[in-house]
CSV table of C-alpha atoms and ligand atoms in Angstrom, one decimal:
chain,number,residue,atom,x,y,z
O,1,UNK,CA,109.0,131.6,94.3
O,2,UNK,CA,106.5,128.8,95.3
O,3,UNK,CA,108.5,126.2,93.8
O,4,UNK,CA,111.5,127.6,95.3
O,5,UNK,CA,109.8,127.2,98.7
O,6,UNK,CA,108.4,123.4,97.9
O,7,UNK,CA,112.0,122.6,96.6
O,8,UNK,CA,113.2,123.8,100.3
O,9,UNK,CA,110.5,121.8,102.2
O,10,UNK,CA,110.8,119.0,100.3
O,11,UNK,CA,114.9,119.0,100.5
O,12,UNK,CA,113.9,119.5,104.5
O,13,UNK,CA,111.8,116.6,104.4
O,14,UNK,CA,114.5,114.4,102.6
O,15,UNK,CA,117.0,114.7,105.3
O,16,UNK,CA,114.9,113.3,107.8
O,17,UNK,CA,113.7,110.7,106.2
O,18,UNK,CA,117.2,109.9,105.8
O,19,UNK,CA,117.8,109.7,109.6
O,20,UNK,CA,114.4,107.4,109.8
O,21,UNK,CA,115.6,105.3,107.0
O,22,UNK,CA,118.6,104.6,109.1
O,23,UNK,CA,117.3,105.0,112.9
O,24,UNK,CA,114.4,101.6,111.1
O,25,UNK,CA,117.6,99.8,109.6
O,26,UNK,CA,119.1,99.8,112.6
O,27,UNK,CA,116.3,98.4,114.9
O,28,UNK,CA,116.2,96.1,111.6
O,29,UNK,CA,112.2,96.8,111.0
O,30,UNK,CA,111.2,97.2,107.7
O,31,UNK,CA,108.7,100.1,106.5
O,32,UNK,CA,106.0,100.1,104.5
O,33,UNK,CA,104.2,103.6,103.4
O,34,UNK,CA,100.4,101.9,102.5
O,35,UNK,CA,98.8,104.9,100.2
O,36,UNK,CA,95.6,105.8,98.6
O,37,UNK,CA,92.6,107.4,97.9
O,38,UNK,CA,90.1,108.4,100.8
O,39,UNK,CA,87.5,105.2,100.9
O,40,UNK,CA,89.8,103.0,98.5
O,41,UNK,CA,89.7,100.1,101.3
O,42,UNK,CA,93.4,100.5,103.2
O,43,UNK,CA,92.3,99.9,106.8
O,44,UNK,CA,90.1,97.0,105.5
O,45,UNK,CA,92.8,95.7,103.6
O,46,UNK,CA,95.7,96.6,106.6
O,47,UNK,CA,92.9,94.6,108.9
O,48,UNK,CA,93.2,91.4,107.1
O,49,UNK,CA,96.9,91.6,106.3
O,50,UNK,CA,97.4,91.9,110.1
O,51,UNK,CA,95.3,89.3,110.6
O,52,UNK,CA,97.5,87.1,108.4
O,53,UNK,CA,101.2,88.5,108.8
O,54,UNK,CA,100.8,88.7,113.0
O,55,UNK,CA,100.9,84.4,112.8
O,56,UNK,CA,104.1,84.9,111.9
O,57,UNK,CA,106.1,88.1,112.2
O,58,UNK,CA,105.7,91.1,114.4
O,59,UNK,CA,103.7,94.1,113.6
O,60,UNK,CA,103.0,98.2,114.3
O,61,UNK,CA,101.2,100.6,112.4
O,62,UNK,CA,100.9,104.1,112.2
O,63,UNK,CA,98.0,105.6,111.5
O,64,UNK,CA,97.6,109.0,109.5
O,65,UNK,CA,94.4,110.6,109.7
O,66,UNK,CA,93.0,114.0,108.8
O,67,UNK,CA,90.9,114.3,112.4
O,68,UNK,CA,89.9,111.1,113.8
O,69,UNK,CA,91.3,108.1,115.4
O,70,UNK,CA,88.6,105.9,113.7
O,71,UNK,CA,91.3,104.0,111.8
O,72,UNK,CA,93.9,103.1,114.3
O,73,UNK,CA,90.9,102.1,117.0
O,74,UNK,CA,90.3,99.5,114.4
O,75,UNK,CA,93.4,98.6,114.2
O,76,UNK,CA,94.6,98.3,117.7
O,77,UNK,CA,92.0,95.4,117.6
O,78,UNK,CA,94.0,93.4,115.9
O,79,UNK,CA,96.5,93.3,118.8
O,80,UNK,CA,99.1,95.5,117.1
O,81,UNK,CA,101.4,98.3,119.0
O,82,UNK,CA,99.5,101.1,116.9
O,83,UNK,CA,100.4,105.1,117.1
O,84,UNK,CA,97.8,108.0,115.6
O,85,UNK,CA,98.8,110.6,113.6
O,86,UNK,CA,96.6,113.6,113.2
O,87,UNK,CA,97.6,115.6,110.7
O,88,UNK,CA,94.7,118.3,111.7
O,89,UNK,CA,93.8,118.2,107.9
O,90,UNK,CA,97.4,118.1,106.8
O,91,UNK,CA,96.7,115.7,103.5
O,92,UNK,CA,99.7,113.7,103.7
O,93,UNK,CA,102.1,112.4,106.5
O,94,UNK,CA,106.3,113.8,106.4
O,95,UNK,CA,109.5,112.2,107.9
O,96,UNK,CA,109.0,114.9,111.0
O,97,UNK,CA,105.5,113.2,111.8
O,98,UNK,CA,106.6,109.8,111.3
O,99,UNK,CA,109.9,110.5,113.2
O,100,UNK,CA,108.1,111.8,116.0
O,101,UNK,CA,105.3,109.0,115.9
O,102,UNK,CA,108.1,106.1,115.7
O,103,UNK,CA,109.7,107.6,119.1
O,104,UNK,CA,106.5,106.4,120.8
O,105,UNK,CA,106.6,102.7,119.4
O,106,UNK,CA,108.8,100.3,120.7
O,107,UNK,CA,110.7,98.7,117.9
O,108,UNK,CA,113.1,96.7,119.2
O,109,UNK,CA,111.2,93.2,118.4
O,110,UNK,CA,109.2,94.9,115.7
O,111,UNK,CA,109.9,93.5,112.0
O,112,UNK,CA,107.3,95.4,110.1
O,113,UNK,CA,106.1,99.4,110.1
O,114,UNK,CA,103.1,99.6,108.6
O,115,UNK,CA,102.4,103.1,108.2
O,116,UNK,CA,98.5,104.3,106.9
O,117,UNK,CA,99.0,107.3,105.1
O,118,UNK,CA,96.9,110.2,104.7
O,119,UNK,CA,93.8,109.5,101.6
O,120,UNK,CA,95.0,111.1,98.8
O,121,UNK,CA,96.9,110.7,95.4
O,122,UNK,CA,99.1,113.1,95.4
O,123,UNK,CA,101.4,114.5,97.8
O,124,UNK,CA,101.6,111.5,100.0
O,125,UNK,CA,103.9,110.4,96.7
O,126,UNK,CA,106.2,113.3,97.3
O,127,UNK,CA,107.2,113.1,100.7
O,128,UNK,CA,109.3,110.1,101.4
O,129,UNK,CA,109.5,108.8,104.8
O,130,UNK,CA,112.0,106.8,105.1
O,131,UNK,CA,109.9,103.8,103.9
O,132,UNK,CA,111.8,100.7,102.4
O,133,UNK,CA,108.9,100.2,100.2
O,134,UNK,CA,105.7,102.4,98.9
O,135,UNK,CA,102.5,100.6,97.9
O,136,UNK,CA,99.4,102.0,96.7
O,137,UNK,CA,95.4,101.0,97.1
O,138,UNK,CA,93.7,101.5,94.1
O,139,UNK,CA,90.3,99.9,94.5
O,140,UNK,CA,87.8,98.9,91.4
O,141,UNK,CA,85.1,101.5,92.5
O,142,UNK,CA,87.7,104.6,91.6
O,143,UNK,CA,87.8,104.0,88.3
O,144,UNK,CA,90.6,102.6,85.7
O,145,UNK,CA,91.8,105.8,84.9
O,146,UNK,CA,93.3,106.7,87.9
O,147,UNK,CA,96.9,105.8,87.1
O,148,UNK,CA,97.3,107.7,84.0
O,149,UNK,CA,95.7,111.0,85.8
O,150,UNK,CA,97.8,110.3,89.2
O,151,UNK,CA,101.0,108.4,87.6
O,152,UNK,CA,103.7,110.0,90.2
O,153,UNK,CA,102.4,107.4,93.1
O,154,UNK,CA,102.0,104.4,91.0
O,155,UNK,CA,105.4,104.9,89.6
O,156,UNK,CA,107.0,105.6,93.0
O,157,UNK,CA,104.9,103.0,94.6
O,158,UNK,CA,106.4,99.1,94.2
O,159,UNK,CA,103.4,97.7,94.2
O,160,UNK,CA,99.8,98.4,93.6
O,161,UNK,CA,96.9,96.6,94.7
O,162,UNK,CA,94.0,96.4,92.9
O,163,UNK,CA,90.8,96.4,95.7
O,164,UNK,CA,87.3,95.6,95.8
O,165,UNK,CA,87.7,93.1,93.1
O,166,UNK,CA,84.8,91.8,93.4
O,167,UNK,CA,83.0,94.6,92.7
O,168,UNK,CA,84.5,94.4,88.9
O,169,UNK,CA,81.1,93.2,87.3
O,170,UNK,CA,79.1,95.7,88.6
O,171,UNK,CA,81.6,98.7,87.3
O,172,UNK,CA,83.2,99.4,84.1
O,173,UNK,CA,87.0,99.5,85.1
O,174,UNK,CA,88.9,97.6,83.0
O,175,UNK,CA,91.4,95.5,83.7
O,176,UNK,CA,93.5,94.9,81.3
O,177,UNK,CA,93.5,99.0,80.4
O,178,UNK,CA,94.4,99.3,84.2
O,179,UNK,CA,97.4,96.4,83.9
O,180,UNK,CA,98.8,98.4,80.7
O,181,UNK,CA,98.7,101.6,82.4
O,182,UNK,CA,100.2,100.5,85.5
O,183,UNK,CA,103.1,98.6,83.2
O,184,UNK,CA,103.7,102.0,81.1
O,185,UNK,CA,104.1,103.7,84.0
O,186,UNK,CA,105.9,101.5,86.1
O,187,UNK,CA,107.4,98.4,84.1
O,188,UNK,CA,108.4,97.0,87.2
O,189,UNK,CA,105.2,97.2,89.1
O,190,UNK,CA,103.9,94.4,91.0
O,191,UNK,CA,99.9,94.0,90.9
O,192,UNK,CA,98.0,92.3,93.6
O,193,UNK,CA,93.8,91.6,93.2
O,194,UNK,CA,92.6,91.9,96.0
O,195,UNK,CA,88.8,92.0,98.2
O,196,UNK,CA,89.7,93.0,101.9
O,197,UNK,CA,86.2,92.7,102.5
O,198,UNK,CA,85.7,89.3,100.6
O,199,UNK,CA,89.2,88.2,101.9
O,200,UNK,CA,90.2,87.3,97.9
O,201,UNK,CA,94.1,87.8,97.4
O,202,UNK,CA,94.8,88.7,100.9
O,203,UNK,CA,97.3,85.5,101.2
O,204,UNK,CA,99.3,86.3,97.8
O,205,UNK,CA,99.7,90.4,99.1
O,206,UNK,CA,101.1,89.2,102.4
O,207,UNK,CA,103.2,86.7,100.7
O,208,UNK,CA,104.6,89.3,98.6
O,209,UNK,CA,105.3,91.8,101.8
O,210,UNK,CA,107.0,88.3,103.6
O,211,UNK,CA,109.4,88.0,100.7
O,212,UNK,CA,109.8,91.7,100.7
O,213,UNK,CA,110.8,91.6,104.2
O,214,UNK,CA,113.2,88.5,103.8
O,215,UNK,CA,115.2,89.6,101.2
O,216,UNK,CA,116.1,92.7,102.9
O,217,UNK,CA,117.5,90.8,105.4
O,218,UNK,CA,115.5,92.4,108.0
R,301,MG,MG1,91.8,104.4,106.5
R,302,ZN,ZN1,99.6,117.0,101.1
């Protein structure tokens, strides 16, 4: 019975991300979902890769949060068109929210969504927005055994990005057992160090999302 019902809310949900995926290619802006755990460093990081990407395309976010608007007032500092999402403890954002959230953003001379999801490693994997591309924070701090105990959103998820770098001496994650998982998972995973705070890797990430971005013609 219960999977019956998630089966019917998740067929729901796959229809209107459907219409989003084809309401964004027509205003031609590409979509990124940006997921991860609670505290793994997404604002931070979505801070300095608006810092960067806003020299030379144009950017909005959309900001899922459990209760507060913390995030997006951060990131409206940045000089971005930015819309809030509350999901009043919902733990993940759906194509209804995002739909709804999209209406209140004007897109016409928007190239890139960048959409915050809620923190957390599960269901924000299941529900598909209508994104062109899923990437997920994983930062240094969490430990390197995340992607083997979460693999659904690091094999749905492009790319992943490995944050607070810097921090790698003072934990033991490691690495290389991180890289392997990540490859058994996902062989086609593309793995970005990064330090939002320390502003290590930023320019490689944004790179990435640029060429991302080109080559769909958007
Ligand atoms: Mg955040
Ligand atoms: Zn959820």
């Amino acid at each position: 019975m219960e999977v019956k019902v998630m089966k019917n809310i998740l067929g729901e949900n796959e229809k209107i991300a459907e219409d989003n995926r084809k309401f964004f290619r027509d205003k031609k802006v590409f979509v990124l979902n940006l997921m991860g755990s609670p505290g793994s460093g997404k604002t931070t990081l979505l801070e300095k890769t608006l810092a960067r990407l806003t020299k030379e395309i144009k950017v909005a976010v959309i900001e899922g949060d459990l209760f507060t608007a913390r995030d997006a007032e951060r990131i409206e500092k940045q000089g971005v068109p930015v819309v809030q999402i509350n999901t009043a403890g919902g733990c993940h954002l759906d194509a209804a929210m995002v739909q709804r959230a999209a209406e209140s953003l004007d897109l016409d001379k928007i190239n890139l969504l960048i959409v915050e999801n809620v923190g957390n490693l599960v269901c924000p994997a299941e529900f598909d927005i209508g994104e062109n591309m899923k990437a997920v924070v994983l930062s240094i701090t969490e430990g390197d055994d995340k992607p083997l105990k979460y693999p659904l959103i690091f094999k749905e998820s492009a790319v992943c990005v490995l944050n607070k770098i810097d921090l790698l001496t003072f934990t033991n994650f490691n690495l290389e057992q991180a890289r392997e998982d990540l490859i058994t998972i996902h062989p086609q995973i593309e793995i970005f160090e990064t330090s939002a705070t320390k502003d290590i890797g930023i320019y490689n990430w944004c790179e990435f999302i640029i060429d991302k971005l080109v080559s769909s013609s958007y």
